[in-house]
């Protein structure tokens, strides 16, 4: 199954909302009026796409088609292209679907360090395992560092995944300094010649200032072992959180300089439009997306495939 088909399945609930809210608005031969534009804007906002994006799209439709007899394809083509432009951003990401590592900033020499953070219960540890497997399939040697030292279960879970994946893991007893685990994980990657070190961190609410400061400390300690690291700070975001994702992205970015998102549980929400809001308002791109529960269910995010899947007929 290709990326488009996986995204189409994962976005089914979001698509259902759009169908329910806007399916009859742009039938062939209708005259586009303000009432239809207003209803369409409500439909876009209901997916948590954000008022800004929805308003921009409706303003363009108004300029192009208000008072005219419209053809559905003309309307949907404009909407698709506008959303793709928002998700692509300012050309800061090389979206190459042929290269699954294309959105990542890789170290020029030595190991690439990926710091992974997120709130409690977003599926962070599973997303790390999926990412490690994804990297392994691209020929990369991966070291994991179990930096969630507050929960023994988190260390056990990541250790289980490391065994299944056949990759090395750095652990320390419960209550250890998470920054020391991150440092040792980087050190292990250097000494063993690994290509990538993935650093897990404890789940934390973005409103807990002390824990957010600790995340900043981990970020700094990593840079002491490997100058310029972490090369990526990925926020795992539960797609079902909707607009709360904007707050998470803002606070985690302040603490750890988030460079991208791993979007989890996209298949469980009608709020898939949140990726548009975060990209437009925060400038943070989605880099990978979870489209199911299996270890292989992590895909390179593609703005074009995402939008095409969102507005596909079936």
PDB file of C-alpha atoms in Angstrom:
ATOM      1  CA  UNK A   1       0.000   0.000   0.000  1.00  0.00           C
ATOM      2  CA  UNK A   2       1.430   3.374  -1.059  1.00  0.00           C
ATOM      3  CA  UNK A   3       1.640   6.592   0.952  1.00  0.00           C
ATOM      4  CA  UNK A   4      -1.436   8.085  -0.703  1.00  0.00           C
ATOM      5  CA  UNK A   5      -3.580   5.063   0.160  1.00  0.00           C
ATOM      6  CA  UNK A   6      -2.305   4.959   3.759  1.00  0.00           C
ATOM      7  CA  UNK A   7      -2.985   8.654   4.242  1.00  0.00           C
ATOM      8  CA  UNK A   8      -6.401   8.309   2.634  1.00  0.00           C
ATOM      9  CA  UNK A   9      -7.303   5.679   5.197  1.00  0.00           C
ATOM     10  CA  UNK A  10      -5.827   7.634   8.104  1.00  0.00           C
ATOM     11  CA  UNK A  11      -7.686  10.786   7.076  1.00  0.00           C
ATOM     12  CA  UNK A  12     -11.051   9.092   6.678  1.00  0.00           C
ATOM     13  CA  UNK A  13     -12.626  10.741   9.730  1.00  0.00           C
ATOM     14  CA  UNK A  14     -11.429  14.180   8.673  1.00  0.00           C
ATOM     15  CA  UNK A  15     -12.702  13.551   5.155  1.00  0.00           C
ATOM     16  CA  UNK A  16     -16.088  12.501   6.539  1.00  0.00           C
ATOM     17  CA  UNK A  17     -16.417  15.834   8.333  1.00  0.00           C
ATOM     18  CA  UNK A  18     -15.608  17.758   5.166  1.00  0.00           C
ATOM     19  CA  UNK A  19     -18.053  15.681   3.153  1.00  0.00           C
ATOM     20  CA  UNK A  20     -20.835  16.233   5.690  1.00  0.00           C
ATOM     21  CA  UNK A  21     -20.235  19.974   5.885  1.00  0.00           C
ATOM     22  CA  UNK A  22     -19.466  20.922   2.287  1.00  0.00           C
ATOM     23  CA  UNK A  23     -20.413  18.126  -0.114  1.00  0.00           C
ATOM     24  CA  UNK A  24     -23.372  20.005  -1.645  1.00  0.00           C
ATOM     25  CA  UNK A  25     -21.873  23.493  -1.653  1.00  0.00           C
ATOM     26  CA  UNK A  26     -20.068  23.316  -4.980  1.00  0.00           C
ATOM     27  CA  UNK A  27     -22.237  21.210  -7.233  1.00  0.00           C
ATOM     28  CA  UNK A  28     -21.818  21.855 -10.928  1.00  0.00           C
ATOM     29  CA  UNK A  29     -23.723  24.910 -12.077  1.00  0.00           C
ATOM     30  CA  UNK A  30     -24.340  26.563  -8.710  1.00  0.00           C
ATOM     31  CA  UNK A  31     -23.658  30.261  -8.297  1.00  0.00           C
ATOM     32  CA  UNK A  32     -21.095  30.899  -5.581  1.00  0.00           C
ATOM     33  CA  UNK A  33     -22.504  33.291  -3.016  1.00  0.00           C
ATOM     34  CA  UNK A  34     -21.488  34.490   0.439  1.00  0.00           C
ATOM     35  CA  UNK A  35     -23.679  31.902   2.144  1.00  0.00           C
ATOM     36  CA  UNK A  36     -21.832  29.036   0.496  1.00  0.00           C
ATOM     37  CA  UNK A  37     -18.458  30.588   1.289  1.00  0.00           C
ATOM     38  CA  UNK A  38     -19.422  31.008   4.922  1.00  0.00           C
ATOM     39  CA  UNK A  39     -20.499  27.365   5.201  1.00  0.00           C
ATOM     40  CA  UNK A  40     -17.308  26.211   3.512  1.00  0.00           C
ATOM     41  CA  UNK A  41     -15.210  28.242   5.936  1.00  0.00           C
ATOM     42  CA  UNK A  42     -17.021  26.610   8.865  1.00  0.00           C
ATOM     43  CA  UNK A  43     -16.324  23.193   7.370  1.00  0.00           C
ATOM     44  CA  UNK A  44     -12.594  23.886   7.094  1.00  0.00           C
ATOM     45  CA  UNK A  45     -12.408  25.261  10.627  1.00  0.00           C
ATOM     46  CA  UNK A  46     -14.207  22.186  11.971  1.00  0.00           C
ATOM     47  CA  UNK A  47     -11.162  20.091  10.998  1.00  0.00           C
ATOM     48  CA  UNK A  48      -8.954  22.370  13.179  1.00  0.00           C
ATOM     49  CA  UNK A  49      -7.263  23.771  10.105  1.00  0.00           C
ATOM     50  CA  UNK A  50      -7.317  27.152  11.813  1.00  0.00           C
ATOM     51  CA  UNK A  51      -9.189  30.375  11.173  1.00  0.00           C
ATOM     52  CA  UNK A  52      -6.216  31.936   9.367  1.00  0.00           C
ATOM     53  CA  UNK A  53      -5.885  29.231   6.726  1.00  0.00           C
ATOM     54  CA  UNK A  54      -9.645  28.869   6.288  1.00  0.00           C
ATOM     55  CA  UNK A  55     -10.059  32.622   5.861  1.00  0.00           C
ATOM     56  CA  UNK A  56      -7.246  32.862   3.309  1.00  0.00           C
ATOM     57  CA  UNK A  57      -8.727  30.047   1.234  1.00  0.00           C
ATOM     58  CA  UNK A  58     -12.227  31.527   1.337  1.00  0.00           C
ATOM     59  CA  UNK A  59     -10.877  34.974   0.429  1.00  0.00           C
ATOM     60  CA  UNK A  60      -9.215  33.478  -2.654  1.00  0.00           C
ATOM     61  CA  UNK A  61     -12.413  31.683  -3.622  1.00  0.00           C
ATOM     62  CA  UNK A  62     -14.315  34.941  -3.180  1.00  0.00           C
ATOM     63  CA  UNK A  63     -11.882  36.811  -5.427  1.00  0.00           C
ATOM     64  CA  UNK A  64     -11.937  34.151  -8.123  1.00  0.00           C
ATOM     65  CA  UNK A  65     -15.523  32.922  -8.174  1.00  0.00           C
ATOM     66  CA  UNK A  66     -17.989  35.066  -6.176  1.00  0.00           C
ATOM     67  CA  UNK A  67     -21.187  35.611  -8.148  1.00  0.00           C
ATOM     68  CA  UNK A  68     -20.105  33.210 -10.866  1.00  0.00           C
ATOM     69  CA  UNK A  69     -21.349  29.797 -11.882  1.00  0.00           C
ATOM     70  CA  UNK A  70     -18.686  27.422 -10.634  1.00  0.00           C
ATOM     71  CA  UNK A  71     -17.411  24.017 -11.608  1.00  0.00           C
ATOM     72  CA  UNK A  72     -16.432  21.773  -8.674  1.00  0.00           C
ATOM     73  CA  UNK A  73     -13.003  20.968 -10.120  1.00  0.00           C
ATOM     74  CA  UNK A  74     -12.100  24.674 -10.324  1.00  0.00           C
ATOM     75  CA  UNK A  75     -12.930  25.191  -6.665  1.00  0.00           C
ATOM     76  CA  UNK A  76     -11.208  22.060  -5.359  1.00  0.00           C
ATOM     77  CA  UNK A  77      -8.087  22.657  -7.441  1.00  0.00           C
ATOM     78  CA  UNK A  78      -7.701  26.112  -5.926  1.00  0.00           C
ATOM     79  CA  UNK A  79      -8.234  24.753  -2.389  1.00  0.00           C
ATOM     80  CA  UNK A  80      -5.747  21.924  -2.923  1.00  0.00           C
ATOM     81  CA  UNK A  81      -3.014  24.161  -4.292  1.00  0.00           C
ATOM     82  CA  UNK A  82      -3.414  26.708  -1.494  1.00  0.00           C
ATOM     83  CA  UNK A  83      -3.151  24.024   1.195  1.00  0.00           C
ATOM     84  CA  UNK A  84      -0.141  22.423  -0.471  1.00  0.00           C
ATOM     85  CA  UNK A  85       1.598  25.800  -0.552  1.00  0.00           C
ATOM     86  CA  UNK A  86       0.961  26.313   3.174  1.00  0.00           C
ATOM     87  CA  UNK A  87       2.278  22.850   4.086  1.00  0.00           C
ATOM     88  CA  UNK A  88       5.354  23.143   1.876  1.00  0.00           C
ATOM     89  CA  UNK A  89       6.273  26.370   3.610  1.00  0.00           C
ATOM     90  CA  UNK A  90       9.148  28.537   2.452  1.00  0.00           C
ATOM     91  CA  UNK A  91      11.201  25.777   0.868  1.00  0.00           C
ATOM     92  CA  UNK A  92      12.932  24.817   4.131  1.00  0.00           C
ATOM     93  CA  UNK A  93      12.279  21.101   3.612  1.00  0.00           C
ATOM     94  CA  UNK A  94      13.284  18.927   0.668  1.00  0.00           C
ATOM     95  CA  UNK A  95      10.102  16.890   0.248  1.00  0.00           C
ATOM     96  CA  UNK A  96      11.460  13.936  -1.742  1.00  0.00           C
ATOM     97  CA  UNK A  97       9.162  10.932  -1.417  1.00  0.00           C
ATOM     98  CA  UNK A  98      11.871   8.775  -2.993  1.00  0.00           C
ATOM     99  CA  UNK A  99      14.193   9.522  -0.066  1.00  0.00           C
ATOM    100  CA  UNK A 100      12.563   8.750   3.308  1.00  0.00           C
ATOM    101  CA  UNK A 101      15.269  10.702   5.152  1.00  0.00           C
ATOM    102  CA  UNK A 102      14.839  13.850   3.054  1.00  0.00           C
ATOM    103  CA  UNK A 103      13.133  15.984   5.757  1.00  0.00           C
ATOM    104  CA  UNK A 104      15.809  15.263   8.356  1.00  0.00           C
ATOM    105  CA  UNK A 105      18.834  17.429   9.008  1.00  0.00           C
ATOM    106  CA  UNK A 106      21.658  14.874   9.092  1.00  0.00           C
ATOM    107  CA  UNK A 107      25.059  15.481  10.681  1.00  0.00           C
ATOM    108  CA  UNK A 108      27.839  16.168   8.188  1.00  0.00           C
ATOM    109  CA  UNK A 109      30.103  13.865  10.173  1.00  0.00           C
ATOM    110  CA  UNK A 110      29.551  11.573  13.128  1.00  0.00           C
ATOM    111  CA  UNK A 111      26.155  10.550  14.456  1.00  0.00           C
ATOM    112  CA  UNK A 112      22.954  12.472  13.904  1.00  0.00           C
ATOM    113  CA  UNK A 113      21.162  13.109  17.201  1.00  0.00           C
ATOM    114  CA  UNK A 114      17.356  13.185  17.293  1.00  0.00           C
ATOM    115  CA  UNK A 115      15.744  14.433  20.502  1.00  0.00           C
ATOM    116  CA  UNK A 116      12.139  13.296  20.852  1.00  0.00           C
ATOM    117  CA  UNK A 117       9.659  14.993  23.184  1.00  0.00           C
ATOM    118  CA  UNK A 118       5.939  15.251  23.795  1.00  0.00           C
ATOM    119  CA  UNK A 119       3.200  15.293  26.408  1.00  0.00           C
ATOM    120  CA  UNK A 120       2.079  12.207  28.301  1.00  0.00           C
ATOM    121  CA  UNK A 121       0.164   9.550  26.419  1.00  0.00           C
ATOM    122  CA  UNK A 122       0.811  10.649  22.833  1.00  0.00           C
ATOM    123  CA  UNK A 123       2.492   7.401  21.792  1.00  0.00           C
ATOM    124  CA  UNK A 124       6.000   8.815  21.988  1.00  0.00           C
ATOM    125  CA  UNK A 125       7.844   5.573  22.804  1.00  0.00           C
ATOM    126  CA  UNK A 126       6.058   3.668  20.049  1.00  0.00           C
ATOM    127  CA  UNK A 127       6.787   6.510  17.626  1.00  0.00           C
ATOM    128  CA  UNK A 128      10.480   6.303  18.554  1.00  0.00           C
ATOM    129  CA  UNK A 129      10.478   2.568  17.809  1.00  0.00           C
ATOM    130  CA  UNK A 130       8.783   3.217  14.470  1.00  0.00           C
ATOM    131  CA  UNK A 131      11.313   5.941  13.648  1.00  0.00           C
ATOM    132  CA  UNK A 132      14.241   3.687  14.578  1.00  0.00           C
ATOM    133  CA  UNK A 133      12.853   0.940  12.351  1.00  0.00           C
ATOM    134  CA  UNK A 134      12.301   3.472   9.581  1.00  0.00           C
ATOM    135  CA  UNK A 135      15.943   4.565   9.822  1.00  0.00           C
ATOM    136  CA  UNK A 136      17.179   0.989   9.919  1.00  0.00           C
ATOM    137  CA  UNK A 137      15.336   0.238   6.689  1.00  0.00           C
ATOM    138  CA  UNK A 138      17.366   3.081   5.163  1.00  0.00           C
ATOM    139  CA  UNK A 139      20.585   1.382   6.249  1.00  0.00           C
ATOM    140  CA  UNK A 140      21.268   3.423   9.375  1.00  0.00           C
ATOM    141  CA  UNK A 141      22.734   2.029  12.589  1.00  0.00           C
ATOM    142  CA  UNK A 142      20.678   3.357  15.486  1.00  0.00           C
ATOM    143  CA  UNK A 143      21.326   3.766  19.226  1.00  0.00           C
ATOM    144  CA  UNK A 144      18.422   4.493  21.575  1.00  0.00           C
ATOM    145  CA  UNK A 145      18.685   6.363  24.886  1.00  0.00           C
ATOM    146  CA  UNK A 146      15.892   5.790  27.417  1.00  0.00           C
ATOM    147  CA  UNK A 147      15.723   9.268  28.898  1.00  0.00           C
ATOM    148  CA  UNK A 148      12.319   8.819  30.567  1.00  0.00           C
ATOM    149  CA  UNK A 149      13.883   7.882  33.911  1.00  0.00           C
ATOM    150  CA  UNK A 150      10.731   8.809  35.839  1.00  0.00           C
ATOM    151  CA  UNK A 151       8.813   5.757  34.648  1.00  0.00           C
ATOM    152  CA  UNK A 152      10.345   2.292  34.850  1.00  0.00           C
ATOM    153  CA  UNK A 153       7.651   1.097  32.445  1.00  0.00           C
ATOM    154  CA  UNK A 154       8.854   3.536  29.792  1.00  0.00           C
ATOM    155  CA  UNK A 155      12.416   2.200  30.023  1.00  0.00           C
ATOM    156  CA  UNK A 156      11.133  -1.371  29.886  1.00  0.00           C
ATOM    157  CA  UNK A 157       9.006  -0.610  26.842  1.00  0.00           C
ATOM    158  CA  UNK A 158      11.854   1.022  24.937  1.00  0.00           C
ATOM    159  CA  UNK A 159      14.195  -1.807  25.948  1.00  0.00           C
ATOM    160  CA  UNK A 160      11.699  -4.303  24.554  1.00  0.00           C
ATOM    161  CA  UNK A 161      11.605  -2.400  21.299  1.00  0.00           C
ATOM    162  CA  UNK A 162      15.415  -2.250  21.123  1.00  0.00           C
ATOM    163  CA  UNK A 163      15.550  -6.042  21.386  1.00  0.00           C
ATOM    164  CA  UNK A 164      12.950  -6.481  18.681  1.00  0.00           C
ATOM    165  CA  UNK A 165      14.773  -4.048  16.426  1.00  0.00           C
ATOM    166  CA  UNK A 166      18.246  -5.340  17.232  1.00  0.00           C
ATOM    167  CA  UNK A 167      19.635  -1.941  18.152  1.00  0.00           C
ATOM    168  CA  UNK A 168      21.667  -0.834  21.154  1.00  0.00           C
ATOM    169  CA  UNK A 169      20.062   1.041  24.031  1.00  0.00           C
ATOM    170  CA  UNK A 170      21.418   3.147  26.889  1.00  0.00           C
ATOM    171  CA  UNK A 171      19.487   2.929  30.169  1.00  0.00           C
ATOM    172  CA  UNK A 172      20.005   4.057  33.756  1.00  0.00           C
ATOM    173  CA  UNK A 173      18.137   3.308  36.996  1.00  0.00           C
ATOM    174  CA  UNK A 174      14.844   5.031  37.732  1.00  0.00           C
ATOM    175  CA  UNK A 175      15.359   8.517  39.083  1.00  0.00           C
ATOM    176  CA  UNK A 176      18.639   9.101  37.236  1.00  0.00           C
ATOM    177  CA  UNK A 177      19.310  12.465  35.671  1.00  0.00           C
ATOM    178  CA  UNK A 178      17.714  12.347  32.175  1.00  0.00           C
ATOM    179  CA  UNK A 179      20.434  14.645  30.844  1.00  0.00           C
ATOM    180  CA  UNK A 180      23.088  12.084  31.826  1.00  0.00           C
ATOM    181  CA  UNK A 181      21.238   9.406  29.859  1.00  0.00           C
ATOM    182  CA  UNK A 182      21.122  11.696  26.840  1.00  0.00           C
ATOM    183  CA  UNK A 183      24.849  12.445  27.180  1.00  0.00           C
ATOM    184  CA  UNK A 184      25.714   8.761  27.447  1.00  0.00           C
ATOM    185  CA  UNK A 185      23.477   7.924  24.500  1.00  0.00           C
ATOM    186  CA  UNK A 186      25.370  10.412  22.358  1.00  0.00           C
ATOM    187  CA  UNK A 187      28.673   9.081  23.661  1.00  0.00           C
ATOM    188  CA  UNK A 188      27.656   5.500  22.832  1.00  0.00           C
ATOM    189  CA  UNK A 189      26.688   6.512  19.319  1.00  0.00           C
ATOM    190  CA  UNK A 190      30.107   8.104  18.805  1.00  0.00           C
ATOM    191  CA  UNK A 191      32.142   5.217  20.235  1.00  0.00           C
ATOM    192  CA  UNK A 192      30.189   2.490  18.404  1.00  0.00           C
ATOM    193  CA  UNK A 193      30.088   4.284  15.064  1.00  0.00           C
ATOM    194  CA  UNK A 194      26.299   4.554  14.998  1.00  0.00           C
ATOM    195  CA  UNK A 195      24.685   6.756  12.399  1.00  0.00           C
ATOM    196  CA  UNK A 196      21.822   8.007  14.577  1.00  0.00           C
ATOM    197  CA  UNK A 197      21.126   8.415  18.293  1.00  0.00           C
ATOM    198  CA  UNK A 198      17.470   8.801  19.246  1.00  0.00           C
ATOM    199  CA  UNK A 199      16.959  10.308  22.697  1.00  0.00           C
ATOM    200  CA  UNK A 200      13.677   9.614  24.475  1.00  0.00           C
ATOM    201  CA  UNK A 201      12.442  12.051  27.117  1.00  0.00           C
ATOM    202  CA  UNK A 202       9.766  11.885  29.781  1.00  0.00           C
ATOM    203  CA  UNK A 203       6.286  12.962  28.789  1.00  0.00           C
ATOM    204  CA  UNK A 204       5.449  16.355  30.241  1.00  0.00           C
ATOM    205  CA  UNK A 205       2.645  18.859  30.023  1.00  0.00           C
ATOM    206  CA  UNK A 206       3.656  22.037  28.244  1.00  0.00           C
ATOM    207  CA  UNK A 207       2.317  24.007  31.242  1.00  0.00           C
ATOM    208  CA  UNK A 208       4.834  22.477  33.698  1.00  0.00           C
ATOM    209  CA  UNK A 209       7.589  25.073  33.664  1.00  0.00           C
ATOM    210  CA  UNK A 210      10.179  23.109  35.651  1.00  0.00           C
ATOM    211  CA  UNK A 211       9.895  20.072  33.403  1.00  0.00           C
ATOM    212  CA  UNK A 212      10.121  22.259  30.322  1.00  0.00           C
ATOM    213  CA  UNK A 213      13.293  23.810  31.725  1.00  0.00           C
ATOM    214  CA  UNK A 214      14.679  20.304  32.253  1.00  0.00           C
ATOM    215  CA  UNK A 215      14.064  19.623  28.571  1.00  0.00           C
ATOM    216  CA  UNK A 216      16.154  22.678  27.762  1.00  0.00           C
ATOM    217  CA  UNK A 217      18.933  21.297  29.947  1.00  0.00           C
ATOM    218  CA  UNK A 218      18.876  17.980  28.065  1.00  0.00           C
ATOM    219  CA  UNK A 219      19.142  19.913  24.816  1.00  0.00           C
ATOM    220  CA  UNK A 220      22.213  21.794  26.068  1.00  0.00           C
ATOM    221  CA  UNK A 221      23.950  18.702  27.478  1.00  0.00           C
ATOM    222  CA  UNK A 222      23.598  16.891  24.156  1.00  0.00           C
ATOM    223  CA  UNK A 223      25.372  19.801  22.475  1.00  0.00           C
ATOM    224  CA  UNK A 224      28.279  19.493  24.898  1.00  0.00           C
ATOM    225  CA  UNK A 225      28.991  15.928  23.766  1.00  0.00           C
ATOM    226  CA  UNK A 226      28.324  16.496  20.071  1.00  0.00           C
ATOM    227  CA  UNK A 227      28.654  20.131  18.984  1.00  0.00           C
ATOM    228  CA  UNK A 228      25.707  21.209  16.868  1.00  0.00           C
ATOM    229  CA  UNK A 229      23.459  18.480  18.267  1.00  0.00           C
ATOM    230  CA  UNK A 230      20.655  17.723  18.555  1.00  0.00           C
ATOM    231  CA  UNK A 231      20.298  17.981  14.813  1.00  0.00           C
ATOM    232  CA  UNK A 232      16.579  17.344  15.088  1.00  0.00           C
ATOM    233  CA  UNK A 233      14.149  18.006  17.954  1.00  0.00           C
ATOM    234  CA  UNK A 234      10.966  16.182  17.047  1.00  0.00           C
ATOM    235  CA  UNK A 235       7.697  16.744  18.872  1.00  0.00           C
ATOM    236  CA  UNK A 236       5.357  13.758  18.848  1.00  0.00           C
ATOM    237  CA  UNK A 237       1.877  15.210  18.565  1.00  0.00           C
ATOM    238  CA  UNK A 238      -1.360  13.319  19.020  1.00  0.00           C
ATOM    239  CA  UNK A 239      -3.540  14.418  16.116  1.00  0.00           C
ATOM    240  CA  UNK A 240      -6.659  13.966  18.241  1.00  0.00           C
ATOM    241  CA  UNK A 241      -5.674  16.915  20.472  1.00  0.00           C
ATOM    242  CA  UNK A 242      -6.758  19.405  17.835  1.00  0.00           C
ATOM    243  CA  UNK A 243      -6.086  23.060  18.657  1.00  0.00           C
ATOM    244  CA  UNK A 244      -4.254  22.164  21.881  1.00  0.00           C
ATOM    245  CA  UNK A 245      -1.518  21.031  19.534  1.00  0.00           C
ATOM    246  CA  UNK A 246      -0.714  24.673  18.823  1.00  0.00           C
ATOM    247  CA  UNK A 247       0.015  25.308  22.506  1.00  0.00           C
ATOM    248  CA  UNK A 248       2.149  22.172  22.701  1.00  0.00           C
ATOM    249  CA  UNK A 249       4.126  23.117  19.604  1.00  0.00           C
ATOM    250  CA  UNK A 250       4.741  26.621  20.944  1.00  0.00           C
ATOM    251  CA  UNK A 251       5.945  25.618  24.426  1.00  0.00           C
ATOM    252  CA  UNK A 252       8.057  22.664  23.324  1.00  0.00           C
ATOM    253  CA  UNK A 253       9.634  24.762  20.614  1.00  0.00           C
ATOM    254  CA  UNK A 254      10.631  27.377  23.192  1.00  0.00           C
ATOM    255  CA  UNK A 255      12.257  24.710  25.378  1.00  0.00           C
ATOM    256  CA  UNK A 256      13.849  22.428  22.802  1.00  0.00           C
ATOM    257  CA  UNK A 257      13.807  24.279  19.494  1.00  0.00           C
ATOM    258  CA  UNK A 258      11.423  21.899  17.744  1.00  0.00           C
ATOM    259  CA  UNK A 259      12.428  21.284  14.141  1.00  0.00           C
ATOM    260  CA  UNK A 260       9.513  19.089  13.162  1.00  0.00           C
ATOM    261  CA  UNK A 261       6.543  16.981  14.142  1.00  0.00           C
ATOM    262  CA  UNK A 262       5.826  13.291  14.201  1.00  0.00           C
ATOM    263  CA  UNK A 263       2.052  13.159  13.935  1.00  0.00           C
ATOM    264  CA  UNK A 264       0.590  10.167  15.762  1.00  0.00           C
ATOM    265  CA  UNK A 265      -2.947   8.754  15.760  1.00  0.00           C
ATOM    266  CA  UNK A 266      -3.979  10.559  12.590  1.00  0.00           C
ATOM    267  CA  UNK A 267      -6.339   7.683  11.864  1.00  0.00           C
ATOM    268  CA  UNK A 268      -8.248   8.345  15.095  1.00  0.00           C
ATOM    269  CA  UNK A 269      -9.366  11.926  14.550  1.00  0.00           C
ATOM    270  CA  UNK A 270     -11.540  14.210  12.469  1.00  0.00           C
ATOM    271  CA  UNK A 271      -9.126  17.047  13.326  1.00  0.00           C
ATOM    272  CA  UNK A 272      -6.415  16.243  10.761  1.00  0.00           C
ATOM    273  CA  UNK A 273      -6.389  19.872   9.644  1.00  0.00           C
ATOM    274  CA  UNK A 274      -4.290  20.772  12.714  1.00  0.00           C
ATOM    275  CA  UNK A 275      -1.131  20.115  10.676  1.00  0.00           C
ATOM    276  CA  UNK A 276      -2.067  23.075   8.494  1.00  0.00           C
ATOM    277  CA  UNK A 277      -2.552  25.384  11.469  1.00  0.00           C
ATOM    278  CA  UNK A 278       0.757  24.432  13.083  1.00  0.00           C
ATOM    279  CA  UNK A 279       2.699  24.798   9.844  1.00  0.00           C
ATOM    280  CA  UNK A 280       1.156  28.165   9.055  1.00  0.00           C
ATOM    281  CA  UNK A 281       1.180  29.727  12.516  1.00  0.00           C
ATOM    282  CA  UNK A 282       4.338  28.131  14.001  1.00  0.00           C
ATOM    283  CA  UNK A 283       6.381  27.379  10.898  1.00  0.00           C
ATOM    284  CA  UNK A 284       6.971  23.828  12.186  1.00  0.00           C
ATOM    285  CA  UNK A 285       6.609  21.128   9.515  1.00  0.00           C
ATOM    286  CA  UNK A 286       5.234  17.642   9.939  1.00  0.00           C
ATOM    287  CA  UNK A 287       8.059  15.308   8.960  1.00  0.00           C
ATOM    288  CA  UNK A 288       6.587  11.878   9.663  1.00  0.00           C
ATOM    289  CA  UNK A 289       3.111  10.580  10.282  1.00  0.00           C
ATOM    290  CA  UNK A 290       1.844   7.490  12.050  1.00  0.00           C
ATOM    291  CA  UNK A 291      -0.872   5.790  10.017  1.00  0.00           C
ATOM    292  CA  UNK A 292      -1.537   2.694  12.130  1.00  0.00           C
ATOM    293  CA  UNK A 293      -0.431   0.526  15.035  1.00  0.00           C
ATOM    294  CA  UNK A 294       2.220  -1.667  13.394  1.00  0.00           C
ATOM    295  CA  UNK A 295       5.975  -1.055  13.462  1.00  0.00           C
ATOM    296  CA  UNK A 296       5.931  -0.277   9.721  1.00  0.00           C
ATOM    297  CA  UNK A 297       3.117   2.252  10.082  1.00  0.00           C
ATOM    298  CA  UNK A 298       5.298   5.358   9.968  1.00  0.00           C
ATOM    299  CA  UNK A 299       5.485   7.279   6.730  1.00  0.00           C
ATOM    300  CA  UNK A 300       7.371  10.226   5.384  1.00  0.00           C
ATOM    301  CA  UNK A 301       4.962  13.145   5.383  1.00  0.00           C
ATOM    302  CA  UNK A 302       4.230  14.583   1.958  1.00  0.00           C
ATOM    303  CA  UNK A 303       2.243  17.827   1.650  1.00  0.00           C
ATOM    304  CA  UNK A 304       1.024  16.845  -1.798  1.00  0.00           C
ATOM    305  CA  UNK A 305      -0.039  13.326  -0.790  1.00  0.00           C
ATOM    306  CA  UNK A 306      -1.696  14.641   2.386  1.00  0.00           C
ATOM    307  CA  UNK A 307      -3.842  17.205   0.576  1.00  0.00           C
ATOM    308  CA  UNK A 308      -4.693  14.885  -2.306  1.00  0.00           C
ATOM    309  CA  UNK A 309      -5.749  12.185   0.167  1.00  0.00           C
ATOM    310  CA  UNK A 310      -7.813  14.682   2.171  1.00  0.00           C
ATOM    311  CA  UNK A 311      -9.847  15.670  -0.862  1.00  0.00           C
ATOM    312  CA  UNK A 312      -9.915  12.330  -2.690  1.00  0.00           C
ATOM    313  CA  UNK A 313     -13.313  11.161  -3.871  1.00  0.00           C
ATOM    314  CA  UNK A 314     -13.289   7.702  -2.277  1.00  0.00           C
TER     315      UNK A 314
END
